CSV table of C-alpha atoms in Angstrom, one decimal:
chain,number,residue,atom,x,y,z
A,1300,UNK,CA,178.6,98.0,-59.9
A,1301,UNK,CA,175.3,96.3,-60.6
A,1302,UNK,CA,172.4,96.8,-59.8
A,1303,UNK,CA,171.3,96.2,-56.0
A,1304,UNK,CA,168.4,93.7,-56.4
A,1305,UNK,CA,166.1,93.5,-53.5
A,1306,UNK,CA,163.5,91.3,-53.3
A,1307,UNK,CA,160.7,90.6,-50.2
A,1308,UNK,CA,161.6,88.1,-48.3
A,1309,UNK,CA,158.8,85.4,-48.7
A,1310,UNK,CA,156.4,84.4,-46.2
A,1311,UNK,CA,156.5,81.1,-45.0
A,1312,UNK,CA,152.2,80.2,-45.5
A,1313,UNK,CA,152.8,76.3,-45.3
A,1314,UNK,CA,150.7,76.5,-42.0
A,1315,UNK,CA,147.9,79.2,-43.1
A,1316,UNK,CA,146.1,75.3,-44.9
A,1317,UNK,CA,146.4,73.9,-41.0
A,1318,UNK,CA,144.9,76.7,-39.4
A,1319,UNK,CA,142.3,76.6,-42.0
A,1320,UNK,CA,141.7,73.2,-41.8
A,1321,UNK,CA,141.4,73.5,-38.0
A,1322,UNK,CA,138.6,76.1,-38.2
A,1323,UNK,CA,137.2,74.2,-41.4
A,1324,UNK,CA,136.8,70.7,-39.0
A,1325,UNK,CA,135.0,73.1,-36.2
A,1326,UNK,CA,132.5,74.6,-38.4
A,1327,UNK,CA,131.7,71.3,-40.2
A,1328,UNK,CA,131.1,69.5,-36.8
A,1329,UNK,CA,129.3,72.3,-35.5
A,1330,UNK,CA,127.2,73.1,-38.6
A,1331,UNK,CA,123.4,71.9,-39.0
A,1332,UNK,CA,121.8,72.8,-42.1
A,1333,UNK,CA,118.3,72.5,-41.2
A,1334,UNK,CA,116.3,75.8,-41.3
A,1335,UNK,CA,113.9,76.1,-38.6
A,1336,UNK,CA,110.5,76.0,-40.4
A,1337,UNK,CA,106.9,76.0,-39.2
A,1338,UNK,CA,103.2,76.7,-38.9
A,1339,UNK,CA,102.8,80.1,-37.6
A,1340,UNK,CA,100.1,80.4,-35.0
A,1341,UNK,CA,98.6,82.9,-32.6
A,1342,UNK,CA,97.1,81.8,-29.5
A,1343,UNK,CA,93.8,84.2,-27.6
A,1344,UNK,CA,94.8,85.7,-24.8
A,1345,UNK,CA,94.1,83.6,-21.5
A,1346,UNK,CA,90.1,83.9,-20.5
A,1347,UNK,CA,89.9,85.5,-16.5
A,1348,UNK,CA,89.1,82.7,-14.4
A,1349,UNK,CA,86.1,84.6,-12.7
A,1350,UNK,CA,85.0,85.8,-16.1
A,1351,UNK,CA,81.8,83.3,-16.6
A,1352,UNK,CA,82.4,81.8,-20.1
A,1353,UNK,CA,79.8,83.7,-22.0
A,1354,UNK,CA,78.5,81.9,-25.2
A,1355,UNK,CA,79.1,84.3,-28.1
A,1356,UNK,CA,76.5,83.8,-30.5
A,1357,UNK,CA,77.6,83.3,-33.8
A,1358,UNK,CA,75.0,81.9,-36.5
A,1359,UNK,CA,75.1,78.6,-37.0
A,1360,UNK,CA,76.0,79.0,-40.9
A,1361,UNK,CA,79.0,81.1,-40.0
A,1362,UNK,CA,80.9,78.0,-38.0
A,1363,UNK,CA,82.7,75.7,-40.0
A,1364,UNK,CA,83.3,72.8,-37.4
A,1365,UNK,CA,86.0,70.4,-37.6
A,1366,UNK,CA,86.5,67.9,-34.7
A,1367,UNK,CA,89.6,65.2,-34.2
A,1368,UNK,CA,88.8,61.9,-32.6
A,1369,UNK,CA,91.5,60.3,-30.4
A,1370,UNK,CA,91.4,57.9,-33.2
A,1371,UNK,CA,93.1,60.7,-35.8
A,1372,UNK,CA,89.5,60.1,-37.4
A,1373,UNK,CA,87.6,63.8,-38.7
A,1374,UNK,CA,84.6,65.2,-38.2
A,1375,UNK,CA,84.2,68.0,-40.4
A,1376,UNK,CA,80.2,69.2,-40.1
A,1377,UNK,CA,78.8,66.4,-38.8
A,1378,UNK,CA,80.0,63.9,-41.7
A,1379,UNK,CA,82.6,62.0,-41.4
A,1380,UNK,CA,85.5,63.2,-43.7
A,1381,UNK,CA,89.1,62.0,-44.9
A,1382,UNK,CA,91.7,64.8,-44.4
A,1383,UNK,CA,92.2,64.9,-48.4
A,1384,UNK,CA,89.0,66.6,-48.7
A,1385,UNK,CA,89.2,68.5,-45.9
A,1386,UNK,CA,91.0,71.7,-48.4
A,1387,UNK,CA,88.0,71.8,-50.9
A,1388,UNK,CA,84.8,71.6,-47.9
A,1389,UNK,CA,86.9,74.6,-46.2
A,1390,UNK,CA,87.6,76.6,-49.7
A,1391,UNK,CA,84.0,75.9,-50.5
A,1392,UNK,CA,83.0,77.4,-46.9
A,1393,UNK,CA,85.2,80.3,-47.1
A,1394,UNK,CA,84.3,81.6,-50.4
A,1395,UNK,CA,80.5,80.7,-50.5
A,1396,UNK,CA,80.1,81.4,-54.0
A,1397,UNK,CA,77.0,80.8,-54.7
A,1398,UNK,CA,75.9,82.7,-51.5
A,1399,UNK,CA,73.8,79.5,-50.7
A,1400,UNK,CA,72.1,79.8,-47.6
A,1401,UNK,CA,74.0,77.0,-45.4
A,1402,UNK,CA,77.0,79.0,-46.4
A,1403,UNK,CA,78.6,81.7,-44.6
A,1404,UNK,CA,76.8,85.4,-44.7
A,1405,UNK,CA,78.3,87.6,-46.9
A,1406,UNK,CA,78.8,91.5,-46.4
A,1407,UNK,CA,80.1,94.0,-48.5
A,1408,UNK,CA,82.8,95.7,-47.8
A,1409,UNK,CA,85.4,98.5,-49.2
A,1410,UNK,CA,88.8,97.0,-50.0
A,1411,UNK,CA,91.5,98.8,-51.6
A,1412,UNK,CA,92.2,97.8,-55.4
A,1413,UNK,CA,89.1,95.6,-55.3
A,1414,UNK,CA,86.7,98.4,-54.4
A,1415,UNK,CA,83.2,96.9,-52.9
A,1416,UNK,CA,83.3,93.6,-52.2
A,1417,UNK,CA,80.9,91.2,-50.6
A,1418,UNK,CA,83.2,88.4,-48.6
A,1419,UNK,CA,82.7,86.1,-45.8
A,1420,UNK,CA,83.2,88.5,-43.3
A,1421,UNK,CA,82.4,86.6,-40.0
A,1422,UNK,CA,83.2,83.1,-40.5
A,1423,UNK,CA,84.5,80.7,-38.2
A,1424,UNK,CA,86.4,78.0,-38.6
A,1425,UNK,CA,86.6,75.7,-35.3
A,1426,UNK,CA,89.1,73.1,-34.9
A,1427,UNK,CA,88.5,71.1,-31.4
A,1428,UNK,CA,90.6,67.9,-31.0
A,1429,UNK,CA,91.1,65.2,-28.0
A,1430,UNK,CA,93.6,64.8,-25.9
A,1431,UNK,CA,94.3,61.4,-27.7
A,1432,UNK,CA,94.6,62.8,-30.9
A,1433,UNK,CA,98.0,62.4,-31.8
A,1434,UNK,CA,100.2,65.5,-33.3
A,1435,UNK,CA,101.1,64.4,-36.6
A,1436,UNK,CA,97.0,64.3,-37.1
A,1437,UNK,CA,96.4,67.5,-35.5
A,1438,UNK,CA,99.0,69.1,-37.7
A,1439,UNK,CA,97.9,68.1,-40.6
A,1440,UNK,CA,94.5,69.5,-40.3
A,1441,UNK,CA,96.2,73.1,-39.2
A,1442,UNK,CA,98.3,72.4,-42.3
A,1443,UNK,CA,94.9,71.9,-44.7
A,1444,UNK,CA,93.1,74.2,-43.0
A,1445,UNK,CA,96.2,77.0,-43.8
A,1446,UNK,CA,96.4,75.5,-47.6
A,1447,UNK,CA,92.7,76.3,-48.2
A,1448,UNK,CA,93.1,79.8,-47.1
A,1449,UNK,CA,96.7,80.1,-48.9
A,1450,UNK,CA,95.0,78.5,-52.0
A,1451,UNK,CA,91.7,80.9,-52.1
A,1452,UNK,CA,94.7,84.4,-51.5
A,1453,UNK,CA,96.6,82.7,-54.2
A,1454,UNK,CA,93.7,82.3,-56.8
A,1455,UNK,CA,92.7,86.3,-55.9
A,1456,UNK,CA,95.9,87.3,-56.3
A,1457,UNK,CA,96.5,85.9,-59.9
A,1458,UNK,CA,93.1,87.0,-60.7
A,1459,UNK,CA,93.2,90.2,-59.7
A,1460,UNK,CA,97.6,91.0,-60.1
A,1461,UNK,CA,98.6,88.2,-62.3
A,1462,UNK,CA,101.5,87.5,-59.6
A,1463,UNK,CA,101.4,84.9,-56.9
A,1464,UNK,CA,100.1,86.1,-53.2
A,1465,UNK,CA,103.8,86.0,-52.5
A,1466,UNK,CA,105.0,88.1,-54.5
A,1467,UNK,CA,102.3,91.1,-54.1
A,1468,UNK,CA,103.4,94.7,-52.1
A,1469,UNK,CA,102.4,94.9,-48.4
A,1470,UNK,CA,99.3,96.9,-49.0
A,1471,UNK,CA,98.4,94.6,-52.0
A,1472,UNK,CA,98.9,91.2,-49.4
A,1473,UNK,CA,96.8,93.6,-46.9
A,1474,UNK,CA,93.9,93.8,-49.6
A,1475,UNK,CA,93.6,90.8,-50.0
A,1476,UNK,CA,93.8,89.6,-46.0
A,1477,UNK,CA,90.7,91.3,-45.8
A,1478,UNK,CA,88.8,89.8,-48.3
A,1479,UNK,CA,90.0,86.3,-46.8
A,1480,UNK,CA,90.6,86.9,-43.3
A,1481,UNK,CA,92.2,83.8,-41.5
A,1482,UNK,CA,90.3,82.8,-38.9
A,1483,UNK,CA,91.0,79.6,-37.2
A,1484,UNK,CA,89.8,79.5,-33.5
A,1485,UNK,CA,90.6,76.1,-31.7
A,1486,UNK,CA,87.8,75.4,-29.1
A,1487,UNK,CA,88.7,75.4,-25.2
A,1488,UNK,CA,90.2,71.8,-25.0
A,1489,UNK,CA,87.4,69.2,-23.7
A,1490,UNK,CA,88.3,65.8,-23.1
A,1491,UNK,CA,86.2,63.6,-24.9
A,1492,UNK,CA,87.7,60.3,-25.1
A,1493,UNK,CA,87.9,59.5,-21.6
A,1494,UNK,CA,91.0,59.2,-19.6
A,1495,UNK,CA,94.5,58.8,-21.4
B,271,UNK,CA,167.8,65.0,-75.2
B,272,UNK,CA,170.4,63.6,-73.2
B,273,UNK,CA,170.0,66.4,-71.0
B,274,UNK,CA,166.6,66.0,-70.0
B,275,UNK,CA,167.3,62.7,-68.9
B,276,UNK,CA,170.0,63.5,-66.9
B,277,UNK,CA,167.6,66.1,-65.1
B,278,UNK,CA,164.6,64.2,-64.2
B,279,UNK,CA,166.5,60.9,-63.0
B,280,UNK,CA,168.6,63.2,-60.7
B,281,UNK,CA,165.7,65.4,-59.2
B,282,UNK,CA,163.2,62.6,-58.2
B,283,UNK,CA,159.2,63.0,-58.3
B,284,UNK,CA,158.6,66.6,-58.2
B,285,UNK,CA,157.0,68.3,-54.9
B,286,UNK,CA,153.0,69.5,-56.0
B,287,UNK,CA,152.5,73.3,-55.5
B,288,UNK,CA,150.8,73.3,-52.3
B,289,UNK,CA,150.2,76.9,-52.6
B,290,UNK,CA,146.9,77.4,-53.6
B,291,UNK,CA,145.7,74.7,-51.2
B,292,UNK,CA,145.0,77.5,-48.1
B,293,UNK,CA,142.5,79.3,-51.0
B,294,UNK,CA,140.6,76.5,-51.4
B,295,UNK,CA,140.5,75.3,-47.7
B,296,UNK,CA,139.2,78.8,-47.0
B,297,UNK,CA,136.6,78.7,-49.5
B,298,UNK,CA,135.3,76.0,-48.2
B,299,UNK,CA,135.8,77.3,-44.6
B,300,UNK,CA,134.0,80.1,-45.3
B,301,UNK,CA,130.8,78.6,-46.9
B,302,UNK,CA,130.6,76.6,-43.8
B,303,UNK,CA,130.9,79.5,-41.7
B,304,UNK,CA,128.2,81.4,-43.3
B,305,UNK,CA,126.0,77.7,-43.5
B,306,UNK,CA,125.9,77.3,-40.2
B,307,UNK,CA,123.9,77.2,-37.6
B,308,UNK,CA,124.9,76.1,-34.0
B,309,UNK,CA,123.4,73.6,-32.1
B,310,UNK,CA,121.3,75.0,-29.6
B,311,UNK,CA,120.7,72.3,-26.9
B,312,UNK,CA,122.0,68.8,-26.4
B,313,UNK,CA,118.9,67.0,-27.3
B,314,UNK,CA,117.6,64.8,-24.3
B,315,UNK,CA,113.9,63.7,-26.2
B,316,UNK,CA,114.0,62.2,-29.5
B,317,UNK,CA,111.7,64.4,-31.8
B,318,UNK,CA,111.0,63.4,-35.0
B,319,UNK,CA,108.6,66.2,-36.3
B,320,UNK,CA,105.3,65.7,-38.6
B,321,UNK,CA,105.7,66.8,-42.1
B,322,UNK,CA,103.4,70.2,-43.5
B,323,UNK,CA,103.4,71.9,-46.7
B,324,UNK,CA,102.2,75.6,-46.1
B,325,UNK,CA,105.5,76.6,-43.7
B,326,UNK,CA,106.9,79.8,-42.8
B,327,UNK,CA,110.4,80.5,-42.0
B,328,UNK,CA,111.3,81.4,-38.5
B,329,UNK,CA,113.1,84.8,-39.3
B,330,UNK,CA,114.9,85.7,-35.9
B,331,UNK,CA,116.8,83.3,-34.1
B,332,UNK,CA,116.9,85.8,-31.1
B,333,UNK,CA,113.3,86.1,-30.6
B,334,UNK,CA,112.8,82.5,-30.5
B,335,UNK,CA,112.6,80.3,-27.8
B,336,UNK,CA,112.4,75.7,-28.2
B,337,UNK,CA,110.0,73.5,-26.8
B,338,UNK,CA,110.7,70.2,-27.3
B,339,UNK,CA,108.4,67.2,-26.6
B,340,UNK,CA,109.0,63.6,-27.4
B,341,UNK,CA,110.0,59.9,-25.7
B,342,UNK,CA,113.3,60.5,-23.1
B,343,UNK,CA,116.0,59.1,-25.3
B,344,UNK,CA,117.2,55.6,-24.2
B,345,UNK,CA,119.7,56.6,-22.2
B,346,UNK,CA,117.4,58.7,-20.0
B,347,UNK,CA,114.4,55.9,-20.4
B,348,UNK,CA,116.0,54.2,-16.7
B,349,UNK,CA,115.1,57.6,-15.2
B,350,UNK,CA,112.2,59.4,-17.1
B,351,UNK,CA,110.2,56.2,-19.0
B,352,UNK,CA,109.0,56.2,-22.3
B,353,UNK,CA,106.0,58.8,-22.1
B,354,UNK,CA,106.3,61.7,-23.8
B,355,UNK,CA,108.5,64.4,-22.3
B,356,UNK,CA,109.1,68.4,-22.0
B,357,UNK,CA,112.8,69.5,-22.6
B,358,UNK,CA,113.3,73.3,-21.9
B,359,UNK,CA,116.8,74.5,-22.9
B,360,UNK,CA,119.3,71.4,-21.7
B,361,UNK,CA,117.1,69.7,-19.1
B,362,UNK,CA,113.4,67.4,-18.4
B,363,UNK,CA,110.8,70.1,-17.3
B,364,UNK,CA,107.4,69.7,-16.0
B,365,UNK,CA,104.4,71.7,-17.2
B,366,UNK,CA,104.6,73.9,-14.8
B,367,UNK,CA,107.6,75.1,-15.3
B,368,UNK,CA,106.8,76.9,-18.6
B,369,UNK,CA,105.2,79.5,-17.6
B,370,UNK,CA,108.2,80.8,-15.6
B,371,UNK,CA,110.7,79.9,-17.9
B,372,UNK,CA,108.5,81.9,-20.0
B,373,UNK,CA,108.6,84.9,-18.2
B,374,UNK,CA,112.4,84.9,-17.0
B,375,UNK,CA,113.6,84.4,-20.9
B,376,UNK,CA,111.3,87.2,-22.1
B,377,UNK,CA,112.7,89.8,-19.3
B,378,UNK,CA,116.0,88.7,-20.5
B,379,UNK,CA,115.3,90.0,-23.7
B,380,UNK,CA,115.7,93.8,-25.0
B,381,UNK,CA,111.9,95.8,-24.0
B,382,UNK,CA,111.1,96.5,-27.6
B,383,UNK,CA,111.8,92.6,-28.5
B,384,UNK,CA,109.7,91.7,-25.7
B,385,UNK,CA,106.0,91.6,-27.4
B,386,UNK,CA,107.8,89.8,-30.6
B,387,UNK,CA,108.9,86.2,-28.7
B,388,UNK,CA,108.3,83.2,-30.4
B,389,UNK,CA,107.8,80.0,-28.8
B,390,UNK,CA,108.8,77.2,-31.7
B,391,UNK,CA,106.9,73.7,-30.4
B,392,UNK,CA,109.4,70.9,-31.3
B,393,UNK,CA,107.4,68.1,-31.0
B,394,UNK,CA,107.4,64.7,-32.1
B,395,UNK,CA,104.7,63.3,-34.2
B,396,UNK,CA,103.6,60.2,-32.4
B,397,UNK,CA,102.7,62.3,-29.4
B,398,UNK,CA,99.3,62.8,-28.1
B,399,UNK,CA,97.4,66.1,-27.8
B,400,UNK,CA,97.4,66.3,-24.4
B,401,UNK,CA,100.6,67.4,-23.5
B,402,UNK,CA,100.7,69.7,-26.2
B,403,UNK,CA,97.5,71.5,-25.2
B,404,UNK,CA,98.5,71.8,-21.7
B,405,UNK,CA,101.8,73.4,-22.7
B,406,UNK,CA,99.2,75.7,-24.6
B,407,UNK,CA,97.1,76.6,-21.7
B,408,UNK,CA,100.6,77.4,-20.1
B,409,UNK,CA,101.9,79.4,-22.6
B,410,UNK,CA,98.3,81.5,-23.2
B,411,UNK,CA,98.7,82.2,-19.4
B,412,UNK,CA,102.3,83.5,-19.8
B,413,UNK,CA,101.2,85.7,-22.8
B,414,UNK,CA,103.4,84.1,-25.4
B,415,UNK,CA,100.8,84.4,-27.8
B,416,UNK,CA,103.2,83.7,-31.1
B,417,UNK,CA,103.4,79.9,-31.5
B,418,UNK,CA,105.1,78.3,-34.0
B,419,UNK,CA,104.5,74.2,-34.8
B,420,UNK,CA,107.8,73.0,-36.3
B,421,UNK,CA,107.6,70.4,-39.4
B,422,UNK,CA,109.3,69.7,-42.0
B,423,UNK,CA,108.4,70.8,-45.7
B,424,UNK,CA,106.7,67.7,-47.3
B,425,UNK,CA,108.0,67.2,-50.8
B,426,UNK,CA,104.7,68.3,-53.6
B,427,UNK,CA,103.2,64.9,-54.8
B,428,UNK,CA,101.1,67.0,-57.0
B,429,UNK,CA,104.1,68.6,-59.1
């Protein structure tokens, strides 16, 4: 007698490629690559209505003001501005280098890794547009205005780490927050430019 | 020689080993499956958002919530006209309607999610302000503080 040879009986997979294929054409028709990217914002909680709007006094050299015709055109301090230029006058505000008077005050305070530093503690930047402005415009200016302070953490954080802000722990990124604080506050809307 | 001759005129082309061709298939099914993203609504206003540099990732799909603003697509022009319009989920809203919708989605959600909601502003770039700071009034008097403005990454002219 020889010996019994067994062998597994094969498995018919001719169909496992149209089951595949099935699921493949789903996932391609269903699929969108697009990741859902944006410019982060936080709005202030909603004023009282019987809560009389007090004026909060903030000195005049702290308020960096930046106004949007229904014409997309920019105001940015009184002069007329392009939006290219808008980065460098808001980099320039924020930092104040120079501690020049029409500048933003500067305070000292304790940061961790930095020690005492004097920074632009209560500056303001104030971004008030029309309702005619249109969206593309209005984004753009957020998008500057968010570049200049991005730019200014940036520049610290090579400085001061030699890594981009990035790439910096959580405490680190913290640190330097404080010295830059983002503080964008968009003006209770006003319309301006007549009727639209 | 001879023999091989014989062989390959009786036998015909010979069949390609499909075999390996559900590996392959899978492969790509899989990348796909990972890729992807479903689409969430059937768009009803044709948004075509502005472009922006400094953008942040929207991390949790669950916490976030669409509003979308832009012309009624031409089928819906008969019915809605060309001004710019609010789409919440798969239908034309008014303004008013946000601020419920606002508060019935985020008391759908888990209690410890609540506070973390994201409302992601889909808007077109060739519409006016004035929609979109009503829909922020609404939205600052439905607490949904965390706003996000969709765009699309600009590509660096300075590089």
């Amino acid at each position: 007698m020889g010996k019994v040879k067994r062998e597994v009986p094969e498995l018919n997979s001719s169909s496992t490629a149209d089951i595949a294929f099935l699921l493949l054409v789903f996932f391609l028709m269903t699929t969108s690559m697009a990741v859902n990217k944006g410019l982060a914002r936080r709005l202030p909680p909603p004023v009282p209505a019987e809560q009389k709007t007090e004026d909060l006094k903030v000195k005049e050299r702290n308020v960096f003001v930046v106004l949007i015709n229904s014409n997309d055109q920019l105001l940015v301090q009184g002069e007329y501005t392009d939006v290219a230029e808008l980065k460098e006058k808001a980099k320039e505000f924020i930092k104040n280098e120079d501690n020049a008077e029409n500048l933003p005050e500067k305070e000292v305070i304790e940061v961790d890794y930095f020690g005492n530093v004097s920074v632009t503690k209560n500056h303001v930047i104030s971004l008030q547009n029309d309702r005619g402005t249109s969206y593309s415009a209005y984004i753009e200016v957020q998008n500057e205005l968010v570049a200049a302070y991005n730019e200014l953490r940036n520049d610290l954080a090579k400085a001061k780490f030699a890594k981009t802000y990035d790439e910096l722990q959580e405490d680190q990124q913290k640190a330097i927050q404080k010295i830059y604080p983002q503080k964008i506050s968009e003006a209770e809307p006003k319309n301006y430019g007549g009727k639209k | 020689m001879g023999r091989f001759r014989a062989n390959s005129s009786s036998s015909g082309t010979p069949k390609i080993s499909t075999a390996s061709l559900p590996d392959i298939v899978f492969m790509l099914l899989f990348f796909f499956m990972i890729a992807t993203t479903m689409k969430e609504v059937d768009f009803k206003v044709g948004v075509t958002m502005p472009e922006a540099t400094e953008l942040q990732k929207l991390e949790k799909k669950t916490l976030v919530r669409n509003i979308y603003v832009g012309k009624p697509l031409a089928t819906f022009r008969a019915q809605y006209g060309t001004e710019p319009r609010i789409q919440l989920d798969d239908a034309f809203a008014e303004i008013n309607q946000i601020e419920n919708y606002v508060v019935s989605e985020r008391s759908a959600m888990p209690e410890h999610e609540q506070d973390l909601l994201t409302i992601c502003l889909k808007v077109d770039k060739d519409t006016k302000m004035g929609i979109v700071t009503d829909i922020k009034q609404a939205l600052r008097r439905a607490y949904a503080l965390k706003l996000n403005y969709a765009a699309t990454q600009r590509a660096n002219e300075n590089l």
